[in-house]
Coordinates of C-alpha atoms in Angstrom, one line a residue:
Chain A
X14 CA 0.0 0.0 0.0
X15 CA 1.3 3.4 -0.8
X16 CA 0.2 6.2 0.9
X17 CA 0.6 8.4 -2.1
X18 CA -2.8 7.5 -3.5
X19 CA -5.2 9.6 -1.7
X20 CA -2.8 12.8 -1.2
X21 CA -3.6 15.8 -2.8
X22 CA -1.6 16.3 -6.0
X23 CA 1.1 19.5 -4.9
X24 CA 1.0 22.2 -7.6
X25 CA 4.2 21.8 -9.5
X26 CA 6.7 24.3 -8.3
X27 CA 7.5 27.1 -10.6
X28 CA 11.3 27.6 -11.7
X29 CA 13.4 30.2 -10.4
X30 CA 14.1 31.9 -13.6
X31 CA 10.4 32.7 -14.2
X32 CA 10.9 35.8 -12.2
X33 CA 13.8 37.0 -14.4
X34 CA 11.3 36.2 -17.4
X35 CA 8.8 38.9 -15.7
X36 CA 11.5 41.4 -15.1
X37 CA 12.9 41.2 -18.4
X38 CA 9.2 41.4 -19.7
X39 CA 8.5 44.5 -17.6
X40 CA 11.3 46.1 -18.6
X41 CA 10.8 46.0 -22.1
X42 CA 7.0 47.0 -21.9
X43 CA 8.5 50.2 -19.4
X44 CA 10.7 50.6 -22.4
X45 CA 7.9 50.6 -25.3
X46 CA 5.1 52.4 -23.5
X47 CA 7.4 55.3 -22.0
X48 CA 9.2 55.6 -25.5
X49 CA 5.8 56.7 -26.9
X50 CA 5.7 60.4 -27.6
X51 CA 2.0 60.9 -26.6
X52 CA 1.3 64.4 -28.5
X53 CA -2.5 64.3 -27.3
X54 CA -5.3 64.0 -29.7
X55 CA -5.8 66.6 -32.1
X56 CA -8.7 68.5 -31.5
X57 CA -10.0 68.0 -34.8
X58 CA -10.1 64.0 -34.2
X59 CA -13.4 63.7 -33.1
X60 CA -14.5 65.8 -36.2
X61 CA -13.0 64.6 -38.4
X62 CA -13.9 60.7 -37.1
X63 CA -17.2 61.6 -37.1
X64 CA -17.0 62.8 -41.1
X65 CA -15.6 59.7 -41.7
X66 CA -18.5 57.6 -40.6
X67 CA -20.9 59.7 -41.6
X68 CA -19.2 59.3 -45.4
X69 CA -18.7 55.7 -44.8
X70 CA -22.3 55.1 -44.2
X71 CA -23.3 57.7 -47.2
X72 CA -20.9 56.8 -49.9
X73 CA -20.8 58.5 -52.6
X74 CA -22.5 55.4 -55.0
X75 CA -22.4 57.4 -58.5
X76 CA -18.1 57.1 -58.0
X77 CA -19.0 52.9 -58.8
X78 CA -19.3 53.2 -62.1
X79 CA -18.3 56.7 -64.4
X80 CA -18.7 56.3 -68.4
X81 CA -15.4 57.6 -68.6
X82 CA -11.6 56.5 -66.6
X83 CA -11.6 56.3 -62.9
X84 CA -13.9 54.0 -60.8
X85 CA -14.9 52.0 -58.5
X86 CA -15.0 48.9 -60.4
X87 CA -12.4 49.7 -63.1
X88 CA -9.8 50.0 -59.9
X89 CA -11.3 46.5 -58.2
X90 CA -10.9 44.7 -61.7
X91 CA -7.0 46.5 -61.8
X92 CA -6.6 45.2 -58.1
X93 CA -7.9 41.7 -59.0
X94 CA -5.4 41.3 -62.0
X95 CA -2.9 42.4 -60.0
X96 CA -3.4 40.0 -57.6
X97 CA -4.0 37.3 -60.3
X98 CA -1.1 37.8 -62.1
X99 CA 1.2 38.4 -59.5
X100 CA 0.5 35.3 -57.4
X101 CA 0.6 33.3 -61.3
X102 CA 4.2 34.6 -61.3
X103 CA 5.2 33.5 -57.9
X104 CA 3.7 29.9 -58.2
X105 CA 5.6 28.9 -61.5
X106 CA 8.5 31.0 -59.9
X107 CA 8.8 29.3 -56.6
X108 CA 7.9 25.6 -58.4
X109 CA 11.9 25.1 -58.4
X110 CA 12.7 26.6 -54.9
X111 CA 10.7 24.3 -53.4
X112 CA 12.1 21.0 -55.2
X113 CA 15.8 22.9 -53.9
X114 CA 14.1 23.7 -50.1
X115 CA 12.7 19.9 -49.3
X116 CA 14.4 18.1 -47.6
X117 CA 13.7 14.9 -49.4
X118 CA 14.9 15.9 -52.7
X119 CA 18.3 16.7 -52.1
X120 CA 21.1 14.5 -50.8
X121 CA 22.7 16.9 -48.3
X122 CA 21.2 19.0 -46.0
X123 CA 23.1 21.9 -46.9
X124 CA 21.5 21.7 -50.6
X125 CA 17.6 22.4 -48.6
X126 CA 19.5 24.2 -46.1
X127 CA 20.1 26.9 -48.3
X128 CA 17.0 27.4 -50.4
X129 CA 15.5 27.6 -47.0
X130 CA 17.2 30.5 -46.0
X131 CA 17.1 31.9 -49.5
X132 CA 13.3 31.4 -49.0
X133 CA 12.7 33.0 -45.8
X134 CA 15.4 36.2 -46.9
X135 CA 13.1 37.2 -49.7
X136 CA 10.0 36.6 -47.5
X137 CA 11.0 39.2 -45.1
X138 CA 11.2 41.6 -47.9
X139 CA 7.8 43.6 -47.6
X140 CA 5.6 43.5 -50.6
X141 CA 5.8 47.6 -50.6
X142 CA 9.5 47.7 -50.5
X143 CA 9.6 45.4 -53.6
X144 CA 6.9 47.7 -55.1
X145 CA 8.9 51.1 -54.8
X146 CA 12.3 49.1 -56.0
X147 CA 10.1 48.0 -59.6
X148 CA 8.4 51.4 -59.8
X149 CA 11.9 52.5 -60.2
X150 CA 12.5 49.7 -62.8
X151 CA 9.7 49.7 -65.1
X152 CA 8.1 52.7 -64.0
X153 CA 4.7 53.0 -61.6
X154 CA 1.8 51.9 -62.9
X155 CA -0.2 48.2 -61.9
X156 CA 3.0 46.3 -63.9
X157 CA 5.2 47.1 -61.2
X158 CA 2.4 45.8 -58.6
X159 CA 2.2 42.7 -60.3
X160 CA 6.2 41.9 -60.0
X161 CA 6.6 43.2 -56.6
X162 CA 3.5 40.7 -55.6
X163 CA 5.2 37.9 -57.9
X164 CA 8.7 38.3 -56.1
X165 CA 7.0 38.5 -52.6
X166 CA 4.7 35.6 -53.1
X167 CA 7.9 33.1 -53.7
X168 CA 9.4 33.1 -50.2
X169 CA 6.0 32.3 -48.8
X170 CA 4.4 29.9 -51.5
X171 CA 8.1 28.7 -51.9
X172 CA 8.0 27.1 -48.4
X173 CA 4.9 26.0 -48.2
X174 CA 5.1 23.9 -51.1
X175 CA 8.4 22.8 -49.9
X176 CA 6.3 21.3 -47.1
X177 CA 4.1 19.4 -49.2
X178 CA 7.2 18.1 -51.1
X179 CA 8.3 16.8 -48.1
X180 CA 5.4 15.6 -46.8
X181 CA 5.4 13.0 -50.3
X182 CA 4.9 9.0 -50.1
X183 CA 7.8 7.6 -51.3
X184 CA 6.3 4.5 -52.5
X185 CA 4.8 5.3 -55.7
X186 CA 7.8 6.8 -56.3
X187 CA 10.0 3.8 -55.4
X188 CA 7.2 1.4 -57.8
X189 CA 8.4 4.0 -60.8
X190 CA 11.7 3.6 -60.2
X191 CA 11.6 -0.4 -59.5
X192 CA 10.1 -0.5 -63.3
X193 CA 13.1 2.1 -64.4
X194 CA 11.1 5.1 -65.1
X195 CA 13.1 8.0 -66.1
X196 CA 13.6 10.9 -63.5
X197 CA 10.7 12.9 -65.4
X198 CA 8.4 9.9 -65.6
X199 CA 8.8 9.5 -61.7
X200 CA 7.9 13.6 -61.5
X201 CA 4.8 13.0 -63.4
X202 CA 3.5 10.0 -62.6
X203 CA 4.3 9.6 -59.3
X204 CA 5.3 13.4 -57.7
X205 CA 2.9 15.9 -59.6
X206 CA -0.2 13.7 -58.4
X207 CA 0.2 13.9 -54.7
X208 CA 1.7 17.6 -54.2
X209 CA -1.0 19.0 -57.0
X210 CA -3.5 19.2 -54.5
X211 CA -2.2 20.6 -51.9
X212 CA 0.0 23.5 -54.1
X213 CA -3.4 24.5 -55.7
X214 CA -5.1 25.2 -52.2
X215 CA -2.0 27.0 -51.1
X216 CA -1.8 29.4 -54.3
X217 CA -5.7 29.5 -53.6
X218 CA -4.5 31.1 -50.3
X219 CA -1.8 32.9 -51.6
X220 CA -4.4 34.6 -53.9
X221 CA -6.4 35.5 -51.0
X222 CA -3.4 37.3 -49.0
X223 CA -2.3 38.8 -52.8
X224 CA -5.8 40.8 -53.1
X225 CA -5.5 42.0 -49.6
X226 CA -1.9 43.6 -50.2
X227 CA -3.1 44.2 -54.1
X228 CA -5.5 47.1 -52.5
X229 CA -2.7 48.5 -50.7
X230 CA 0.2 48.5 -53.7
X231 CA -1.5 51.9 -54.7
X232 CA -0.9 53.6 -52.0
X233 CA 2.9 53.8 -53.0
X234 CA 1.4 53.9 -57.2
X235 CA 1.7 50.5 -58.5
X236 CA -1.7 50.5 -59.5
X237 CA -4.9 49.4 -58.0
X238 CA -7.4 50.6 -56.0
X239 CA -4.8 52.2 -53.5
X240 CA -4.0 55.1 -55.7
X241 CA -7.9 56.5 -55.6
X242 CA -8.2 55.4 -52.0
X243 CA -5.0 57.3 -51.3
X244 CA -6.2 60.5 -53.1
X245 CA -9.5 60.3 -51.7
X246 CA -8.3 60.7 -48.5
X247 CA -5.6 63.4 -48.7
X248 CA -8.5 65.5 -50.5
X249 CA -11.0 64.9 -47.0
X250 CA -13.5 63.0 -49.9
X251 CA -14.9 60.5 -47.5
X252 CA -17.9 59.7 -48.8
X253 CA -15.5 58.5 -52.1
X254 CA -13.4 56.3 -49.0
X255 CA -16.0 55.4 -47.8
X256 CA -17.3 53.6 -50.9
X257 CA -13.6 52.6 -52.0
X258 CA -13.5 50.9 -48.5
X259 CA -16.9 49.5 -48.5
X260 CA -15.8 48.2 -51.9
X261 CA -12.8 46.7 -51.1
X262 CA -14.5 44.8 -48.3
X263 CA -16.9 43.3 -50.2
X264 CA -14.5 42.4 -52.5
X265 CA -12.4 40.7 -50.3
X266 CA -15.0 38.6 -48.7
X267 CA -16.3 37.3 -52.1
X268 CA -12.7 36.5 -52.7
X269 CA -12.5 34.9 -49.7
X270 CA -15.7 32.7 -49.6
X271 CA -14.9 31.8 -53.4
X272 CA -11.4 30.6 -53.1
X273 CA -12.2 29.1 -49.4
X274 CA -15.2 26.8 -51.0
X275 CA -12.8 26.1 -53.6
X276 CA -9.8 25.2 -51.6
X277 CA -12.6 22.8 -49.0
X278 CA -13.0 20.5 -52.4
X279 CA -9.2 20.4 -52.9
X280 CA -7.8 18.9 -49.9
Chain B
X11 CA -27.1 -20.0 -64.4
X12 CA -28.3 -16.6 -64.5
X13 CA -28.6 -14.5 -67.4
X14 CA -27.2 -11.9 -65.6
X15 CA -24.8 -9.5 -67.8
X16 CA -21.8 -10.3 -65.2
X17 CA -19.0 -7.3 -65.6
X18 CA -16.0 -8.4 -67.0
X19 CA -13.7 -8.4 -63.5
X20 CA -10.3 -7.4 -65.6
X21 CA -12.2 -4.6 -67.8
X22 CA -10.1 -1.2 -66.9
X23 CA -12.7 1.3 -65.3
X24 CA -13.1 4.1 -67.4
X25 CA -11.1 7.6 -66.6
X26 CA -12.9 10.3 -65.9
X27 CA -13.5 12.6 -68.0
X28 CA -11.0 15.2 -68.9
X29 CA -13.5 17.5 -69.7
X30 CA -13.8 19.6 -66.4
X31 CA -9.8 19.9 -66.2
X32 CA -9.6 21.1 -70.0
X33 CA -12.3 23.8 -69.1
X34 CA -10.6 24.9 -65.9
X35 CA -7.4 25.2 -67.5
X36 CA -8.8 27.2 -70.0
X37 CA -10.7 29.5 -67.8
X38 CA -7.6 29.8 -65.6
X39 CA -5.4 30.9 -68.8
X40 CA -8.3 33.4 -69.9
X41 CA -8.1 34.9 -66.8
X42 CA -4.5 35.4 -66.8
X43 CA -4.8 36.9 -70.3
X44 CA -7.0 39.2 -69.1
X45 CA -5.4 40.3 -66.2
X46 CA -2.0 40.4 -68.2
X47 CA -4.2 43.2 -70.5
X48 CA -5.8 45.0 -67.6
X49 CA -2.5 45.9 -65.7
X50 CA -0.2 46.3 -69.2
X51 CA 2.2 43.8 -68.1
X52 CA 4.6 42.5 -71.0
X53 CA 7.6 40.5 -70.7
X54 CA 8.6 43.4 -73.1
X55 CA 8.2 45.5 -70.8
X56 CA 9.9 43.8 -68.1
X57 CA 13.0 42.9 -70.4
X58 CA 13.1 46.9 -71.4
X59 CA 13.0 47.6 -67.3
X60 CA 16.1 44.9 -66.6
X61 CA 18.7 47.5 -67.1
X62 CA 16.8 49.9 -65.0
X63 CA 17.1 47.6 -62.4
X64 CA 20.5 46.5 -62.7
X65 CA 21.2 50.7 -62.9
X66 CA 19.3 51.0 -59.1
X67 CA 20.9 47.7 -57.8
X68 CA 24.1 49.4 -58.9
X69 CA 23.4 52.3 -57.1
X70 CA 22.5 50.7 -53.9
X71 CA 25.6 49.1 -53.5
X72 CA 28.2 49.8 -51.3
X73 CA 25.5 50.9 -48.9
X74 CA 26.2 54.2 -46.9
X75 CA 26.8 52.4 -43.7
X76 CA 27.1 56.0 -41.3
X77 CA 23.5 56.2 -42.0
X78 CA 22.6 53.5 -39.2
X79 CA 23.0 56.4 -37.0
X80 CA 20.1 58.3 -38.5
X81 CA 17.9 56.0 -37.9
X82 CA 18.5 53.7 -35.0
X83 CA 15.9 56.2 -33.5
X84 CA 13.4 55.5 -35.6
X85 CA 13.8 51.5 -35.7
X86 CA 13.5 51.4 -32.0
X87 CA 10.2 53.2 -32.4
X88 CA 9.0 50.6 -34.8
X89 CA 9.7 48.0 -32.7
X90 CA 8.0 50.0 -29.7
X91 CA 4.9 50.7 -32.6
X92 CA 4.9 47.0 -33.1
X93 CA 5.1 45.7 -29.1
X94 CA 2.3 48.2 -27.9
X95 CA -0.4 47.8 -30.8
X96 CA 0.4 44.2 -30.3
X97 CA -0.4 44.2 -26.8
X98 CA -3.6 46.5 -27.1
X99 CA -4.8 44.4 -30.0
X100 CA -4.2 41.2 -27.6
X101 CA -6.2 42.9 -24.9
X102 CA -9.3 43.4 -26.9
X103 CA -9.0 40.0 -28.0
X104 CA -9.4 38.3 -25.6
X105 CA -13.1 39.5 -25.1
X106 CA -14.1 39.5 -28.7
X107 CA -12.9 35.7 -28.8
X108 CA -15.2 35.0 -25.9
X109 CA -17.9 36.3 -27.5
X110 CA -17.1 34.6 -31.0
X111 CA -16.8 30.9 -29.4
X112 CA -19.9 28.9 -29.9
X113 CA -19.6 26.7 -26.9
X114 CA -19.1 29.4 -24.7
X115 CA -21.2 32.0 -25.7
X116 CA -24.2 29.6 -26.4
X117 CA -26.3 31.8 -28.3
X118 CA -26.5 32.4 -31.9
X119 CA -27.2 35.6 -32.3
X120 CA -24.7 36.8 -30.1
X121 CA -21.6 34.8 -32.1
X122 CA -22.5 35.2 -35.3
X123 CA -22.9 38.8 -35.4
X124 CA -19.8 39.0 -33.5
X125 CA -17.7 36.8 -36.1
X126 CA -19.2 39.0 -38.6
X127 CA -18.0 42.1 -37.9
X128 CA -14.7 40.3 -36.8
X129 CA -14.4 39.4 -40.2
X130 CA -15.0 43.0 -41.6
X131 CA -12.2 43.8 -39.6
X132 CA -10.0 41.4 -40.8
X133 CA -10.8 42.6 -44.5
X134 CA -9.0 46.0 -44.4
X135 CA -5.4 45.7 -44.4
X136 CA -3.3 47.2 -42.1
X137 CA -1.5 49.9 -43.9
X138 CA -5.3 51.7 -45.0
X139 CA -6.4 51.5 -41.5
X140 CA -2.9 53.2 -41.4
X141 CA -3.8 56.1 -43.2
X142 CA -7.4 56.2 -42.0
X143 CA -6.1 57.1 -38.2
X144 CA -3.3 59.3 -40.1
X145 CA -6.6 61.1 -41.1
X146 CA -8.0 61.2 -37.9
X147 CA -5.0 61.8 -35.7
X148 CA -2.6 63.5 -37.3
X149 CA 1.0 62.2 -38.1
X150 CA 2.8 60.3 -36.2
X151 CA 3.4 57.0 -34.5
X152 CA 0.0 57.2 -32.6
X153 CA -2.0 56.1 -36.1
X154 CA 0.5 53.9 -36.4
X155 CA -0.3 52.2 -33.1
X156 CA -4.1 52.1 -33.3
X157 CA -4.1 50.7 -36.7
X158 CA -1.6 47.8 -35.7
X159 CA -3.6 47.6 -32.5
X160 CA -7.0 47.3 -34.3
X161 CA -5.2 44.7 -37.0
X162 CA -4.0 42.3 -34.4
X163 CA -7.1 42.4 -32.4
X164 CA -8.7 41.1 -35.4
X165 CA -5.5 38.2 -36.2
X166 CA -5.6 37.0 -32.9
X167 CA -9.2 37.2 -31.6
X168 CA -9.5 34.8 -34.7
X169 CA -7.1 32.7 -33.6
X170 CA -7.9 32.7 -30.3
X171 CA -11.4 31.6 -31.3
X172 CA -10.4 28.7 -33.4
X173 CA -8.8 27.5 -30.4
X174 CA -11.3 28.2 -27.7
X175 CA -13.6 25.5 -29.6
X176 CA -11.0 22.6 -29.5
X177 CA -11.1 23.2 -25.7
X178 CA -11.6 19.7 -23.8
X179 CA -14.8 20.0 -22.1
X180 CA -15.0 18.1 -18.9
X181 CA -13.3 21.0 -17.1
X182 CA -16.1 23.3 -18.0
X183 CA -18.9 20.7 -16.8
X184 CA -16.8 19.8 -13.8
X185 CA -17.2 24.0 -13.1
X186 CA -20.5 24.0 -13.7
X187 CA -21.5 21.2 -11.6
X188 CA -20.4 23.0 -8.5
X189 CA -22.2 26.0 -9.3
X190 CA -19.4 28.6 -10.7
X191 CA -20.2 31.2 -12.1
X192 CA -18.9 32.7 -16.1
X193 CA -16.1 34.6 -14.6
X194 CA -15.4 31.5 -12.6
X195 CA -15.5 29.1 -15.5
X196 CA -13.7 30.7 -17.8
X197 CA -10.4 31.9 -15.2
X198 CA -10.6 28.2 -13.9
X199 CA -11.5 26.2 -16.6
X200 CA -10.9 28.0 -19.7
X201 CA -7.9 30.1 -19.1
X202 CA -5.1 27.2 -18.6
X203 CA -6.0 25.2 -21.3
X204 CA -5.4 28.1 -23.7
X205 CA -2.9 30.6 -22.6
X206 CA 0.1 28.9 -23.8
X207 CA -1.9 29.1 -27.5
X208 CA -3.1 32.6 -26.6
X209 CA 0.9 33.6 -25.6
X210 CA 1.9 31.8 -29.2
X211 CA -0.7 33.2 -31.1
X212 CA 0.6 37.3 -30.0
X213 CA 3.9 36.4 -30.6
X214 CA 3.4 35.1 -33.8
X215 CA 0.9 38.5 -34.3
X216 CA 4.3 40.7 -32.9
X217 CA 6.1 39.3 -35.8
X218 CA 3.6 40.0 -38.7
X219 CA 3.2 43.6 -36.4
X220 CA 7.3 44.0 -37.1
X221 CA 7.4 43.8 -40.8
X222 CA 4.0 45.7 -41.0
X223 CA 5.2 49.0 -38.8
X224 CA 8.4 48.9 -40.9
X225 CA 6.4 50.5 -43.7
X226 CA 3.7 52.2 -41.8
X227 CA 5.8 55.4 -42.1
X228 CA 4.6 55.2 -45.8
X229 CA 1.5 56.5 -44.7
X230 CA 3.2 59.2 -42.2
X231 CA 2.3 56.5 -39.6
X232 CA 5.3 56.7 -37.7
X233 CA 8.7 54.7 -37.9
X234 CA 11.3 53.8 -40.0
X235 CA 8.9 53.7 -43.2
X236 CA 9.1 57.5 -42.6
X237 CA 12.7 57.0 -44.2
X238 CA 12.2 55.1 -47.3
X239 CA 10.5 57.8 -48.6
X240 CA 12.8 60.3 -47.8
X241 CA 15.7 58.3 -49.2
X242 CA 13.9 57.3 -52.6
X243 CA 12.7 61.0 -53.1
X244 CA 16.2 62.0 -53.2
X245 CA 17.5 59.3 -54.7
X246 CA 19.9 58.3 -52.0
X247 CA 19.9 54.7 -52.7
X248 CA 22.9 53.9 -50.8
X249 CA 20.7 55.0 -47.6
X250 CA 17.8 52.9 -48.3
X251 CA 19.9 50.1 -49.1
X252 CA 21.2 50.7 -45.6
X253 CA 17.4 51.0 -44.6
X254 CA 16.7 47.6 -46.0
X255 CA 19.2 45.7 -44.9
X256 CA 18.6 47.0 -40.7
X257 CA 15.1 46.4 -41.4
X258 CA 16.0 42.7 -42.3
X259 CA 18.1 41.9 -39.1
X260 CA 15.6 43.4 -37.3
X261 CA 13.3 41.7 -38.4
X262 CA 15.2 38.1 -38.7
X263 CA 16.2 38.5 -35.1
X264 CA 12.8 38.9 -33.9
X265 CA 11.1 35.8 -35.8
X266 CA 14.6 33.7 -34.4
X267 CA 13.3 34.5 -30.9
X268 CA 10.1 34.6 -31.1
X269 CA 10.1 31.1 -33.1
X270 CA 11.8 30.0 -29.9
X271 CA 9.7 31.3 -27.6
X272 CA 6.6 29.8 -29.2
X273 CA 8.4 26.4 -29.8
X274 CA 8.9 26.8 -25.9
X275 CA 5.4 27.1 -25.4
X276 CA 3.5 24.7 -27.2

């Protein structure tokens, strides 16, 4: 008999270095919050706050569609291509990076090792940084929207499809080569099959995240429904925000409940 | 004997039709056409621009290294952008995801509502809600703050959410069966079972905050983005370079840790 049974279970002790975990914790939140200039509020913020609501629930509904240039839907269809194109580019682009990145395709780990970090060095490059760099190339306009989103799109996509490359059965592949299939018979019969699905819901996602940052490239002028927003608001227009935003929201959830019912039948 | 038609047992079933695939394809490629026409985008185009390109990539190079001193300031006030709208965004998650979880708020027409307008929130990226609160507050890294604030709030209370309603139940009936009150059942029986996800969830929020405060300054939201701007408009390229490359060990220091961190806590 052990006595052990029916004592009551101690809470487990907490270690020492928990403490120092809090102090360093505090520190840095003394750090951040005193480090904030707080200039006060303008005066004008309630104002102004309250014309913005009152133009985002009274948008201005003849900007949706002019005969001529500028509008509401001529901006969402730019955004859209945008996004389209740009996450097109960074799927065939990152195809390659992610057959380097896996793990399971390459002999040594320093051959993965490296596309790894090559992948998660151009991920950190934000989508607006790349943007200004291309306007400079190619000049603004939606083209240089569509690159900076291609280029940006590859660290992300390029890793997640490196996952799926890893996460392969080997033994179709190992039936191929038992019956001496060449290296781009075992790709096609054995490899496209089982990663297919799962890169097609991931671009699907991609796309998603694309037309999210596709309504922002304008801000900077790459094109889109930014460059409108962003003039609209430097000119106080807010019922002309508010119908940009409301537009870009709906947008965005269409996208969003398209690609997601999409992506359900996929995997 | 039967009659019975038997199937042939080595016939090959038929393939599916290719039908559906040709058509996707198709529609896929039409798309892209069309998009390729929309925006004006030519490989032409792109070839023409490579030189352009190589010309800026020239110019950025050997980066004007004395410049880290002009900004250090404004790095660190990213970072601080980034920790405080993180941490006001995590605190008004945690009550939106309460609300938004269907087995603890039981009622329908409080969670869906709730997830709705979530949702809304999540729609508007960060850098417009950016320029909106530049609008309403002036310049400076205040709008900077409230927009990452209000983006996170909508991030995590969706994770937070998601994770409230794998939750393992018996705790919650074990509360209930001695009479405990909400506040009681959810600091008792909800709180450890999730704070380790809730912890990993804001760091991993702190890290998309990071890269996203970097460029707020865009906007005139505060921060190093402030830079970018100035350095492109006078062509310094040398300096942004400079810019780039801090923002990138910034910014690879702070996933390194805070990928350690969260493989700490779960």
């Amino acid at each position: 008999m052990t006595k052990s049974g029916n004592k009551i279970m101690r809470k487990p002790k907490k270690p020492a270095y928990r403490w120092l975990i809090y102090a360093a914790l505090a520190i840095v939140y003394i750090w951040a919050f005193a480090g904030i200039p707080y200039t006060g509020i303008k005066e004008t913020a309630g104002q102004i706050s309250k014309a913005i609501l009152a133009g985002i629930f009274s948008p201005d509904w003849d900007y949706v569609y002019l005969p001529d240039g500028e509008d509401l839907l001529r901006g969402l269809l730019d955004t859209l291509a945008i996004s389209m194109l740009g996450t097109f580019i960074s799927t065939v682009v990152c195809i390659p990076f992610a057959f380097w990145a896996a793990t399971n395709m390459s002999s040594s780990k320093w051959v993965s090792g490296s596309g790894k970090m090559l992948l998660s060095f151009i991920r950190t490059f934000p989508e607006i940084i790349m943007a200004i760099l291309f306007i400079k190339a190619v000049g603004p306009g939606s083209f240089a929207g569509v690159l900076a989103l291609g280029l940006h799109s590859v660290g992300m996509l390029g890793k997640l499809f490196a996952d799926e490359v890893e996460n392969l059965d080997k033994g179709p592949i190992e039936a191929l080569i038992a019956t001496g299939a060449s290296r781009l018979q075992i790709m096609w019969f054995a490899v496209i099959p089982q990663v297919l699905p799962g890169f097609l819901s991931y671009t699907l996602y991609r796309f998603e995240i694309n037309v999210r940052s596709a309504t922002i490239l304008g801000i900077i002028g790459a094109g889109g429904i930014g460059t409108p927003l962003i003039f609209a608001l430097s000119s106080r227009n807010w019922e002309r925000v508010g119908i940009i935003l409301l537009g870009i929201i709906i947008m965005i959830t269409i996208i969003d409940m398209i690609s997601g019912s999409i992506r359900k039948r996929l995997v | 004997m039967n009659a019975k038609p038997s199937l042939p047992i080595h016939a090959r079933p038929k393939a599916p039709s290719r039908l559906k695939h040709g058509l996707t394809v198709v529609i896929i490629l039409l798309l892209l056409w069309g998009s390729a026409v929309q925006t004006e985008s030519t490989i032409g185009e792109l070839v023409a621009g490579i030189p352009n390109m190589l010309d800026l990539l020239r110019e950025m190079f050997p980066p004007k290294w004395s410049y880290i001193n002009n900004i250090t300031d404004a790095m660190l006030e990213t970072i601080r952008m980034a920790l405080v709208g993180t941490t006001l965004g995590a605190l008004g998650a945690i009550p939106v995801a309460l609300l938004c979880a269907s087995n603890l708020t039981r009622s329908g027409w409080i969670y869906y509502p709730v997830r709705f307008l979530l949702n809304l929130v999540r729609t508007i990226p960060d850098l417009l809600l950016a320029a909106l609160f530049v609008a309403i507050f002036g310049l400076g890294p205040l709008p900077g703050i409230f927009a990452l604030a209000v983006f996170s709030m909508g991030l995590i209370a969706k994770l937070t959410y998601e994770a409230l309603e794998t939750i393992d139940h018996g705790p919650l009936e074990a509360m209930t069966s001695v009479g405990a009150n909400p506040l009681q059942r959810i600091s008792y029986a909800v709180i450890p079972q999730i704070q380790a996800h809730f912890a990993s969830y804001v760091l991993y929020t702190f890290e998309i905050n990071v890269r996203a405060a970097a460029i707020l300054g865009l906007v005139g939201a505060g921060g190093i983005g402030h830079y970018y701007e100035v350095t492109l408009g006078f062509l310094e390229y040398d300096k942004t370079s400079v810019i780039i490359i801090f923002t990138l060990a910034i910014v690879l220091v702070i996933d390194y840790v805070s990928m350690k961190l969260r493989e700490k806590l779960l």
